[in-house]
Tab-separated table of C-alpha atoms and ligand atoms in Angstrom:
chain	number	residue	atom	x	y	z
M	1	MET	CA	-0.006	0.000	-0.003
M	2	ILE	CA	2.747	2.458	0.967
M	3	LYS	CA	4.662	1.461	-2.176
M	4	LYS	CA	1.616	2.229	-4.331
M	5	LEU	CA	1.212	5.612	-2.667
M	6	LEU	CA	4.877	6.395	-3.271
M	7	HIS	CA	4.505	5.490	-6.961
M	8	LEU	CA	1.460	7.745	-7.187
M	9	ILE	CA	3.324	10.657	-5.598
M	10	ILE	CA	6.187	10.223	-8.076
M	11	ILE	CA	3.738	10.084	-11.002
M	12	VAL	CA	1.981	13.280	-9.908
M	13	PHE	CA	5.295	15.071	-9.301
M	14	LEU	CA	6.693	14.106	-12.714
M	15	THR	CA	3.461	15.063	-14.467
M	16	VAL	CA	3.366	18.473	-12.822
M	17	PHE	CA	6.978	19.312	-13.682
M	18	THR	CA	7.474	17.619	-17.082
M	19	GLN	CA	3.967	16.740	-18.316
M	20	ILE	CA	5.132	13.438	-19.919
M	21	GLY	CA	7.307	12.052	-17.072
M	22	GLY	CA	4.388	10.618	-15.053
M	23	ILE	CA	3.127	8.432	-17.897
M	24	ILE	CA	6.647	7.245	-18.668
M	25	TYR	CA	7.221	6.366	-15.011
M	26	PHE	CA	3.951	4.405	-15.024
M	27	LEU	CA	5.110	2.508	-18.129
M	28	THR	CA	8.437	1.838	-16.466
M	29	ILE	CA	6.882	0.150	-13.409
M	30	LEU	CA	4.756	-1.982	-15.752
M	31	ILE	CA	7.848	-3.052	-17.699
M	32	ILE	CA	10.135	-3.681	-14.702
M	33	LYS	CA	8.018	-5.603	-12.199
M	34	SER	CA	8.821	-5.387	-8.476
M	35	LYS	CA	9.933	-9.027	-8.244
M	36	GLN	CA	12.918	-8.423	-10.515
M	37	GLU	CA	16.449	-8.194	-9.136
M	38	ASN	CA	18.060	-4.734	-9.084
M	39	LYS	CA	14.650	-3.309	-9.981
M	40	ARG	CA	15.551	0.253	-8.871
M	41	LEU	CA	18.599	0.473	-11.120
M	42	LYS	CA	16.738	-1.166	-14.038
M	43	ARG	CA	13.829	1.240	-13.603
M	44	LEU	CA	16.147	4.232	-13.540
M	45	ILE	CA	17.814	3.134	-16.774
M	46	VAL	CA	14.544	2.290	-18.549
M	47	PHE	CA	12.882	5.505	-17.385
M	48	SER	CA	15.811	7.678	-18.471
M	49	ALA	CA	16.045	5.990	-21.874
M	50	ILE	CA	12.335	6.326	-22.676
M	51	TYR	CA	12.187	9.843	-21.235
M	52	LEU	CA	15.113	11.190	-23.258
M	53	PHE	CA	14.011	9.418	-26.447
M	54	SER	CA	10.491	10.843	-26.076
M	55	THR	CA	11.577	14.343	-25.100
M	56	PHE	CA	13.965	14.848	-27.973
M	57	LEU	CA	12.481	12.702	-30.752
M	58	ILE	CA	8.797	11.905	-30.243
M	59	VAL	CA	7.289	14.844	-28.349
M	60	PRO	CA	8.389	17.501	-30.876
M	61	GLN	CA	6.505	15.582	-33.608
M	62	LEU	CA	3.400	14.900	-31.511
M	63	ALA	CA	3.219	18.503	-30.309
M	64	ASN	CA	2.455	19.591	-33.881
M	65	LEU	CA	-0.863	17.770	-33.609
M	66	PHE	CA	-1.667	19.982	-30.623
M	67	GLY	CA	-0.734	23.129	-32.542
M	68	ARG	CA	2.516	23.685	-30.692
M	69	GLU	CA	6.179	23.469	-31.562
M	70	LYS	CA	9.525	23.615	-29.836
M	71	ILE	CA	11.093	27.051	-29.587
M	72	LYS	CA	13.445	27.394	-32.546
M	73	GLU	CA	16.865	28.266	-31.232
M	74	THR	CA	19.163	30.396	-33.364
M	75	GLU	CA	22.388	32.325	-32.776
M	76	LEU	CA	20.146	34.933	-31.184
M	77	ILE	CA	17.604	32.815	-29.282
M	78	LYS	CA	18.744	30.629	-26.390
M	79	ALA	CA	17.277	28.980	-23.331
M	80	ASN	CA	18.717	30.221	-20.038
M	81	THR	CA	19.049	26.651	-18.821
M	82	ILE	CA	19.053	23.238	-20.523
M	83	PHE	CA	16.442	22.148	-17.960
M	84	THR	CA	13.770	24.182	-19.749
M	85	LYS	CA	14.243	21.864	-22.724
M	86	LEU	CA	14.870	18.714	-20.718
M	87	LEU	CA	11.585	19.219	-18.837
M	88	ASN	CA	9.515	19.986	-21.974
M	89	ARG	CA	8.837	23.553	-20.868
M	90	ASN	CA	9.855	25.057	-24.237
M	91	TYR	CA	6.748	24.761	-26.426
M	92	VAL	CA	4.821	27.583	-28.104
M	93	LYS	CA	2.314	28.155	-30.882
M	94	PRO	CA	3.992	28.596	-34.304
M	95	GLU	CA	2.934	32.256	-34.295
M	96	LEU	CA	4.865	32.907	-31.079
M	97	ASN	CA	7.922	31.173	-32.532
M	98	LYS	CA	7.840	33.579	-35.489
M	99	THR	CA	7.327	36.553	-33.207
M	100	LEU	CA	10.334	35.563	-31.085
M	101	GLN	CA	12.478	35.425	-34.232
M	102	LYS	CA	11.373	38.922	-35.184
M	103	ILE	CA	11.994	40.291	-31.689
M	104	SER	CA	15.490	38.804	-31.569
M	105	ILE	CA	16.453	40.258	-34.969
M	106	ASP	CA	15.020	43.689	-34.139
M	107	PHE	CA	16.779	43.776	-30.761
M	108	GLU	CA	20.137	42.671	-32.164
M	109	LYS	CA	20.198	45.665	-34.509
M	110	LYS	CA	20.861	47.821	-31.431
M	111	HIS	CA	22.899	45.326	-29.409
M	112	LYS	CA	25.213	43.202	-31.574
M	113	GLU	CA	25.445	39.559	-30.552
M	114	ILE	CA	23.155	39.991	-27.582
M	115	GLN	CA	20.721	37.119	-27.361
M	116	LEU	CA	17.063	36.801	-26.585
M	117	VAL	CA	17.135	34.479	-23.587
M	118	TYR	CA	13.963	32.588	-22.763
M	119	LEU	CA	12.772	30.967	-19.551
M	120	ASP	CA	9.574	28.927	-19.075
M	121	ALA	CA	7.159	28.794	-22.017
M	122	ASN	CA	4.445	26.101	-22.178
M	123	PHE	CA	4.180	22.329	-22.184
M	124	PRO	CA	3.747	20.546	-25.541
M	125	PHE	CA	0.208	19.248	-25.053
M	126	ILE	CA	-3.336	20.141	-23.976
M	127	ASP	CA	-4.769	23.627	-23.560
M	128	LYS	CA	-5.473	24.629	-19.925
M	129	PHE	CA	-2.779	22.252	-18.624
M	130	PRO	CA	-0.763	24.750	-16.583
M	131	LEU	CA	2.990	24.898	-16.408
M	132	LEU	CA	3.456	25.391	-12.692
M	133	PRO	CA	4.158	27.722	-11.021
M	134	HIS	CA	2.895	29.858	-13.917
M	135	LEU	CA	-0.846	29.263	-13.990
M	136	SER	CA	-1.404	31.187	-17.223
M	137	HIS	CA	1.241	29.403	-19.288
M	138	ASN	CA	-1.319	26.892	-20.499
M	139	ASP	CA	-2.170	27.680	-24.124
M	140	GLY	CA	1.088	28.023	-26.064
M	141	LYS	CA	0.739	31.807	-26.220
M	142	LYS	CA	2.889	32.764	-23.200
M	143	ILE	CA	6.583	32.924	-22.548
M	144	ASP	CA	8.955	34.471	-20.007
M	145	LEU	CA	12.093	36.266	-21.152
M	146	SER	CA	15.156	37.410	-19.226
M	147	PHE	CA	15.982	41.050	-18.737
M	148	VAL	CA	19.289	42.263	-20.157
M	149	TYR	CA	22.307	42.856	-17.916
M	150	GLN	CA	25.657	44.615	-18.130
M	151	GLU	CA	29.153	43.998	-16.831
M	152	ASN	CA	31.385	47.062	-16.273
M	153	GLY	CA	28.997	49.061	-18.404
M	154	LYS	CA	29.131	46.586	-21.320
M	155	ILE	CA	25.969	44.691	-22.291
M	156	THR	CA	26.385	40.954	-21.709
M	157	ASN	CA	24.536	37.703	-22.373
M	158	LYS	CA	25.104	36.626	-18.757
M	159	LYS	CA	22.113	36.265	-16.404
M	160	PRO	CA	22.090	36.412	-12.591
M	161	SER	CA	20.584	33.023	-11.653
M	162	ILE	CA	20.659	29.442	-12.848
M	163	SER	CA	16.899	29.148	-13.297
M	164	GLY	CA	16.648	32.693	-14.663
M	165	TYR	CA	14.155	33.572	-11.920
M	166	GLY	CA	14.410	35.003	-8.423
M	167	ILE	CA	17.039	37.753	-8.626
M	168	TYR	CA	14.982	40.910	-8.347
M	169	GLU	CA	15.773	44.381	-9.627
M	170	ASN	CA	14.358	45.879	-6.445
M	171	PRO	CA	12.500	49.195	-6.286
M	172	LYS	CA	14.621	52.131	-5.154
M	173	ASN	CA	13.524	54.230	-2.156
M	174	ASN	CA	11.454	56.629	-4.225
M	175	GLU	CA	9.827	53.927	-6.364
M	176	ILE	CA	6.570	52.053	-5.874
M	177	LYS	CA	7.110	48.861	-3.853
M	178	GLN	CA	4.471	46.599	-5.327
M	179	PHE	CA	5.724	43.501	-3.501
M	180	GLU	CA	5.064	45.208	-0.169
M	181	ILE	CA	1.569	46.224	-1.251
M	182	CYS	CA	0.771	42.658	-2.328
M	183	LYS	CA	2.310	41.110	0.808
M	184	LYS	CA	0.234	43.412	3.006
M	185	LYS	CA	-2.874	42.239	1.190
M	186	GLY	CA	-1.955	38.692	2.167
M	187	TYR	CA	-0.521	37.436	-1.114
M	188	TRP	CA	2.475	35.622	0.394
M	189	GLN	CA	3.346	33.906	-2.891
M	190	TYR	CA	4.096	37.228	-4.648
M	191	ASP	CA	7.670	37.244	-3.368
M	192	PHE	CA	8.169	33.472	-3.555
M	193	PRO	CA	10.411	33.130	-6.679
M	194	LYS	CA	13.362	34.303	-4.572
M	195	TYR	CA	13.561	30.640	-3.492
M	196	LEU	CA	13.607	29.436	-7.107
M	197	THR	CA	16.983	30.728	-8.325
M	198	PHE	CA	18.627	27.249	-8.066
M	199	GLY	CA	21.770	29.249	-7.352
M	200	LYS	CA	23.010	32.781	-7.888
M	201	ILE	CA	25.677	33.198	-10.570
M	202	ASN	CA	27.522	36.031	-12.352
M	203	ARG	CA	27.428	38.304	-9.311
M	204	GLU	CA	29.455	40.923	-11.207
M	205	ILE	CA	26.593	41.817	-13.578
M	206	GLU	CA	23.874	44.405	-13.055
M	207	PHE	CA	20.517	45.205	-14.576
M	208	SER	CA	20.785	47.252	-17.789
M	209	GLU	CA	17.987	49.738	-17.850
M	210	LYS	CA	18.758	50.859	-21.394
M	211	ALA	CA	19.129	47.416	-23.027
M	212	SER	CA	16.112	46.031	-21.171
M	213	ARG	CA	14.068	48.981	-22.405
M	214	ASP	CA	15.308	48.367	-25.952
M	215	LEU	CA	14.253	44.729	-25.644
M	216	ILE	CA	10.776	45.717	-24.440
M	217	ASN	CA	10.500	48.206	-27.316
M	218	SER	CA	11.437	45.427	-29.768
M	219	ILE	CA	8.659	43.331	-28.227
M	220	LEU	CA	6.181	46.211	-28.471
M	221	ARG	CA	6.943	46.627	-32.189
M	222	GLN	CA	5.364	43.215	-32.887
M	223	SER	CA	1.643	43.597	-33.522
M	224	GLU	CA	1.004	39.944	-32.498
M	225	ILE	CA	1.884	40.710	-28.888
M	226	GLY	CA	-1.140	41.381	-26.700
M	227	LYS	CA	0.330	41.967	-23.244
M	228	ILE	CA	3.610	42.390	-21.424
M	229	PHE	CA	3.965	42.045	-17.669
M	230	ILE	CA	6.738	43.743	-15.704
M	231	GLU	CA	6.824	45.158	-12.192
M	232	PRO	CA	5.281	48.682	-11.993
M	233	HIS	CA	8.455	50.357	-10.680
M	234	LEU	CA	10.421	49.127	-13.718
M	235	LYS	CA	7.787	50.398	-16.102
M	236	THR	CA	8.163	53.853	-14.535
M	237	ARG	CA	11.949	53.664	-14.291
M	238	MET	CA	12.315	52.658	-17.936
M	239	ASN	CA	9.934	55.424	-18.943
M	240	LEU	CA	7.567	53.045	-20.702
M	241	SER	CA	3.956	54.067	-21.225
M	242	ASN	CA	2.564	51.639	-23.822
M	243	SER	CA	-0.836	50.322	-22.765
M	244	LYS	CA	0.238	46.736	-23.598
M	245	ILE	CA	2.477	46.831	-20.534
M	246	ARG	CA	0.225	45.833	-17.653
M	247	PHE	CA	0.370	45.016	-13.988
M	248	HIS	CA	-0.230	41.280	-13.565
M	249	GLY	CA	-1.996	41.551	-10.199
M	250	CYS	CA	-1.083	40.341	-6.717
M	251	LYS	CA	-2.268	36.796	-7.457
M	252	ALA	CA	0.758	36.347	-9.742
M	253	VAL	CA	4.405	36.678	-8.702
M	254	ARG	CA	6.940	39.471	-8.962
M	255	HIS	CA	8.042	40.480	-12.415
M	256	ASP	CA	11.242	42.365	-11.674
M	257	ASP	CA	13.302	39.265	-12.400
M	258	HIS	CA	11.817	38.510	-15.821
M	259	ILE	CA	9.495	39.790	-18.561
M	260	HIS	CA	6.298	37.913	-19.355
M	261	ILE	CA	4.889	38.285	-22.872
M	262	GLN	CA	1.854	36.811	-24.533
M	263	LEU	CA	0.158	36.762	-27.914
M	264	LYS	CA	-3.191	38.487	-28.454
U	301	LIG	ZN1	5.060	34.243	-17.459
């Protein structure tokens, strides 16, 4: 009984974080029965083999049937971490793929060799299946992008955390402190991504107000984009007034560590 419960917990966990991992784990325990010798090692090998084969060869084909495709990486478009791809969190509608290409080309005109770095997008299958912890990333139309940073005044491709989340560009004294407003209203989760950095790196870099504004302007130039979410103090600081840039509400999380964009 306890064994069954443990299997169930693993299946739920893998489904929540990778979408396909739960089913593959279930297959694995059907293939390698509990009576077998060295069953744990055998299961680990079988699971890893099927998981990797599916993730890199089968899922990209199947996703087309669900109207989604893998983000097309180029010299100018890169994932912040390989885990985004390994966990199947890099799927979008074809229209968003095209829009990302256009944004990256437009942005690079101003900042040579500076990449568009993406974070979580959507899973490959099923509308309304959320990509936790982002509840709205459930239709192939949403993606998070990194801000742009500088090192000794020079724009760099480096980012401040391993996951790409959780290192905030905090409000200055005279700026609106939205995270305090939301916390006071009882939304404890608003500040939560600070625990999701998976490690701070590149401590020498700092937020580039100018390059991040240029990136947001490149995004705004694409008519397919419906909304952009960033933290209110950054919108003011970067002198942005376009009505597509919205406040996401206290039910979401802070957006001074990344930019959220979505199609119309
Ligand atoms: Zn998002």
